[in-house]
Amino acid sequence: MKDEDRYQQGMEVRRAVLGDAHVDRTLTQITPLNDEFQNFITRYAWGDIWTRPGLERHTRSMITIAMLIALNREAELKMHLRAAFNNGVTKDEIKELIMHSALYCGLPAANATMHLAQQVFDELDA
């Protein structure tokens, strides 16, 4: 597959998962510094990895959230907590994922994520 085709496929998945508003906002913030990086993210993360047939997007969302909890990447975690709903993940599943992460990632990471998830839920419910 050509890079341009991979980019287009990645952009479709990126928009489906993150939403048009988020992707459009990101595209308006492209600069000479980050343009190649944004292209790379779209081609590689969304066009190569998120399109692979081995896992459903629901599962990919859950795995991504768990890894971001472990890595303490708050901004990305918040984005993927929002995006998870586009992939059919429920609030109860996120709650259970956070509870499970307390065991493997530690209480501080789970506690911070519980607060962050509540913020995201409140924003989405507003």
PDB file of C-alpha atoms in Angstrom:
ATOM      1  CA  MET A   1       0.000   0.000   0.000  1.00  0.00           C
ATOM      2  CA  LYS A   2       1.278   3.470  -0.873  1.00  0.00           C
ATOM      3  CA  ASP A   3       1.878   6.031   1.866  1.00  0.00           C
ATOM      4  CA  GLU A   4      -0.941   8.245   0.546  1.00  0.00           C
ATOM      5  CA  ASP A   5      -3.398   5.315   0.640  1.00  0.00           C
ATOM      6  CA  ARG A   6      -2.258   4.421   4.150  1.00  0.00           C
ATOM      7  CA  TYR A   7      -2.696   8.077   5.154  1.00  0.00           C
ATOM      8  CA  GLN A   8      -6.254   8.164   3.773  1.00  0.00           C
ATOM      9  CA  GLN A   9      -7.150   4.881   5.466  1.00  0.00           C
ATOM     10  CA  GLY A  10      -5.584   6.141   8.693  1.00  0.00           C
ATOM     11  CA  MET A  11      -7.493   9.410   8.496  1.00  0.00           C
ATOM     12  CA  GLU A  12     -10.791   7.515   8.155  1.00  0.00           C
ATOM     13  CA  VAL A  13     -10.049   5.458  11.263  1.00  0.00           C
ATOM     14  CA  ARG A  14      -8.672   8.455  13.155  1.00  0.00           C
ATOM     15  CA  ARG A  15     -11.864  10.407  12.470  1.00  0.00           C
ATOM     16  CA  ALA A  16     -14.077   7.427  13.391  1.00  0.00           C
ATOM     17  CA  VAL A  17     -12.284   6.874  16.692  1.00  0.00           C
ATOM     18  CA  LEU A  18     -11.401  10.404  17.808  1.00  0.00           C
ATOM     19  CA  GLY A  19     -14.190  12.319  16.084  1.00  0.00           C
ATOM     20  CA  ASP A  20     -14.116  14.943  13.373  1.00  0.00           C
ATOM     21  CA  ALA A  21     -13.911  17.869  15.792  1.00  0.00           C
ATOM     22  CA  HIS A  22     -10.736  16.573  17.422  1.00  0.00           C
ATOM     23  CA  VAL A  23      -9.056  15.681  14.126  1.00  0.00           C
ATOM     24  CA  ASP A  24     -10.056  18.984  12.510  1.00  0.00           C
ATOM     25  CA  ARG A  25      -8.670  20.890  15.519  1.00  0.00           C
ATOM     26  CA  THR A  26      -5.411  18.943  15.243  1.00  0.00           C
ATOM     27  CA  LEU A  27      -5.129  19.640  11.512  1.00  0.00           C
ATOM     28  CA  THR A  28      -5.521  23.389  12.080  1.00  0.00           C
ATOM     29  CA  GLN A  29      -2.531  23.248  14.430  1.00  0.00           C
ATOM     30  CA  ILE A  30      -0.115  21.757  11.896  1.00  0.00           C
ATOM     31  CA  THR A  31       3.161  23.660  11.699  1.00  0.00           C
ATOM     32  CA  PRO A  32       6.443  23.113   9.859  1.00  0.00           C
ATOM     33  CA  LEU A  33       7.692  21.494  13.074  1.00  0.00           C
ATOM     34  CA  ASN A  34       4.905  18.916  13.499  1.00  0.00           C
ATOM     35  CA  ASP A  35       3.588  18.321   9.973  1.00  0.00           C
ATOM     36  CA  GLU A  36       5.693  15.221   9.295  1.00  0.00           C
ATOM     37  CA  PHE A  37       4.902  13.894  12.770  1.00  0.00           C
ATOM     38  CA  GLN A  38       1.146  14.298  12.243  1.00  0.00           C
ATOM     39  CA  ASN A  39       1.445  12.534   8.890  1.00  0.00           C
ATOM     40  CA  PHE A  40       3.404   9.741  10.593  1.00  0.00           C
ATOM     41  CA  ILE A  41       0.759   9.349  13.318  1.00  0.00           C
ATOM     42  CA  THR A  42      -2.009   9.117  10.745  1.00  0.00           C
ATOM     43  CA  ARG A  43      -0.155   6.651   8.500  1.00  0.00           C
ATOM     44  CA  TYR A  44       1.435   4.474  11.132  1.00  0.00           C
ATOM     45  CA  ALA A  45      -0.771   4.510  14.241  1.00  0.00           C
ATOM     46  CA  TRP A  46      -4.132   4.858  12.525  1.00  0.00           C
ATOM     47  CA  GLY A  47      -3.383   3.495   9.032  1.00  0.00           C
ATOM     48  CA  ASP A  48      -1.174   0.529   9.950  1.00  0.00           C
ATOM     49  CA  ILE A  49      -1.938  -0.464  13.535  1.00  0.00           C
ATOM     50  CA  TRP A  50      -5.580   0.509  14.217  1.00  0.00           C
ATOM     51  CA  THR A  51      -6.647  -1.037  10.878  1.00  0.00           C
ATOM     52  CA  ARG A  52      -5.131  -4.447  11.537  1.00  0.00           C
ATOM     53  CA  PRO A  53      -7.742  -7.219  11.561  1.00  0.00           C
ATOM     54  CA  GLY A  54      -6.543  -9.007  14.725  1.00  0.00           C
ATOM     55  CA  LEU A  55      -8.423  -6.867  17.285  1.00  0.00           C
ATOM     56  CA  GLU A  56     -11.698  -4.974  17.273  1.00  0.00           C
ATOM     57  CA  ARG A  57     -11.561  -1.233  17.927  1.00  0.00           C
ATOM     58  CA  HIS A  58     -13.340  -1.800  21.255  1.00  0.00           C
ATOM     59  CA  THR A  59     -10.465  -3.997  22.418  1.00  0.00           C
ATOM     60  CA  ARG A  60      -7.855  -1.620  21.027  1.00  0.00           C
ATOM     61  CA  SER A  61      -9.449   1.222  23.004  1.00  0.00           C
ATOM     62  CA  MET A  62      -9.360  -0.779  26.232  1.00  0.00           C
ATOM     63  CA  ILE A  63      -5.719  -1.785  25.690  1.00  0.00           C
ATOM     64  CA  THR A  64      -4.734   1.780  24.816  1.00  0.00           C
ATOM     65  CA  ILE A  65      -6.378   3.172  27.949  1.00  0.00           C
ATOM     66  CA  ALA A  66      -4.665   0.567  30.124  1.00  0.00           C
ATOM     67  CA  MET A  67      -1.245   1.367  28.652  1.00  0.00           C
ATOM     68  CA  LEU A  68      -1.770   5.109  29.028  1.00  0.00           C
ATOM     69  CA  ILE A  69      -2.724   4.608  32.679  1.00  0.00           C
ATOM     70  CA  ALA A  70       0.485   2.653  33.219  1.00  0.00           C
ATOM     71  CA  LEU A  71       2.561   5.286  31.430  1.00  0.00           C
ATOM     72  CA  ASN A  72       0.842   8.222  33.192  1.00  0.00           C
ATOM     73  CA  ARG A  73       0.120  10.054  29.942  1.00  0.00           C
ATOM     74  CA  GLU A  74      -2.784  12.241  31.056  1.00  0.00           C
ATOM     75  CA  ALA A  75      -3.448  14.208  27.850  1.00  0.00           C
ATOM     76  CA  GLU A  76      -3.468  11.125  25.624  1.00  0.00           C
ATOM     77  CA  LEU A  77      -5.450   9.205  28.252  1.00  0.00           C
ATOM     78  CA  LYS A  78      -8.133  11.883  28.369  1.00  0.00           C
ATOM     79  CA  MET A  79      -8.389  11.832  24.582  1.00  0.00           C
ATOM     80  CA  HIS A  80      -8.700   8.039  24.487  1.00  0.00           C
ATOM     81  CA  LEU A  81     -11.223   7.964  27.338  1.00  0.00           C
ATOM     82  CA  ARG A  82     -13.449  10.202  25.204  1.00  0.00           C
ATOM     83  CA  ALA A  83     -12.734   8.215  22.046  1.00  0.00           C
ATOM     84  CA  ALA A  84     -13.514   4.869  23.662  1.00  0.00           C
ATOM     85  CA  PHE A  85     -17.234   5.617  23.514  1.00  0.00           C
ATOM     86  CA  ASN A  86     -16.976   5.855  19.712  1.00  0.00           C
ATOM     87  CA  ASN A  87     -15.755   2.254  19.818  1.00  0.00           C
ATOM     88  CA  GLY A  88     -18.567   0.946  21.988  1.00  0.00           C
ATOM     89  CA  VAL A  89     -16.735   0.972  25.312  1.00  0.00           C
ATOM     90  CA  THR A  90     -19.095   1.640  28.221  1.00  0.00           C
ATOM     91  CA  LYS A  91     -18.612   3.625  31.418  1.00  0.00           C
ATOM     92  CA  ASP A  92     -18.865   0.379  33.385  1.00  0.00           C
ATOM     93  CA  GLU A  93     -16.096  -1.184  31.302  1.00  0.00           C
ATOM     94  CA  ILE A  94     -13.882   1.853  31.865  1.00  0.00           C
ATOM     95  CA  LYS A  95     -14.607   1.659  35.593  1.00  0.00           C
ATOM     96  CA  GLU A  96     -13.595  -2.011  35.660  1.00  0.00           C
ATOM     97  CA  LEU A  97     -10.485  -1.276  33.619  1.00  0.00           C
ATOM     98  CA  ILE A  98      -9.472   1.408  36.120  1.00  0.00           C
ATOM     99  CA  MET A  99     -10.143  -0.935  39.053  1.00  0.00           C
ATOM    100  CA  HIS A 100      -8.016  -3.608  37.378  1.00  0.00           C
ATOM    101  CA  SER A 101      -5.266  -1.066  36.686  1.00  0.00           C
ATOM    102  CA  ALA A 102      -5.030  -0.314  40.413  1.00  0.00           C
ATOM    103  CA  LEU A 103      -3.652  -3.804  40.872  1.00  0.00           C
ATOM    104  CA  TYR A 104      -1.129  -3.723  38.039  1.00  0.00           C
ATOM    105  CA  CYS A 105      -0.328  -0.006  37.625  1.00  0.00           C
ATOM    106  CA  GLY A 106      -0.657   1.127  41.222  1.00  0.00           C
ATOM    107  CA  LEU A 107      -3.197   2.999  43.304  1.00  0.00           C
ATOM    108  CA  PRO A 108      -1.921   6.499  42.468  1.00  0.00           C
ATOM    109  CA  ALA A 109      -2.260   5.842  38.728  1.00  0.00           C
ATOM    110  CA  ALA A 110      -5.741   4.359  39.134  1.00  0.00           C
ATOM    111  CA  ASN A 111      -6.839   7.155  41.467  1.00  0.00           C
ATOM    112  CA  ALA A 112      -5.662   9.856  39.050  1.00  0.00           C
ATOM    113  CA  THR A 113      -7.416   8.050  36.203  1.00  0.00           C
ATOM    114  CA  MET A 114     -10.640   7.711  38.192  1.00  0.00           C
ATOM    115  CA  HIS A 115     -10.682  11.497  38.642  1.00  0.00           C
ATOM    116  CA  LEU A 116      -9.809  12.072  34.990  1.00  0.00           C
ATOM    117  CA  ALA A 117     -12.521   9.655  33.834  1.00  0.00           C
ATOM    118  CA  GLN A 118     -15.088  11.457  35.996  1.00  0.00           C
ATOM    119  CA  GLN A 119     -14.067  14.734  34.351  1.00  0.00           C
ATOM    120  CA  VAL A 120     -14.494  13.218  30.899  1.00  0.00           C
ATOM    121  CA  PHE A 121     -17.848  11.644  31.808  1.00  0.00           C
ATOM    122  CA  ASP A 122     -19.102  14.961  33.214  1.00  0.00           C
ATOM    123  CA  GLU A 123     -18.004  16.827  30.071  1.00  0.00           C
ATOM    124  CA  LEU A 124     -19.689  14.277  27.818  1.00  0.00           C
ATOM    125  CA  ASP A 125     -22.887  14.303  29.889  1.00  0.00           C
ATOM    126  CA  ALA A 126     -23.087  18.115  29.899  1.00  0.00           C
TER     127      ALA A 126
END
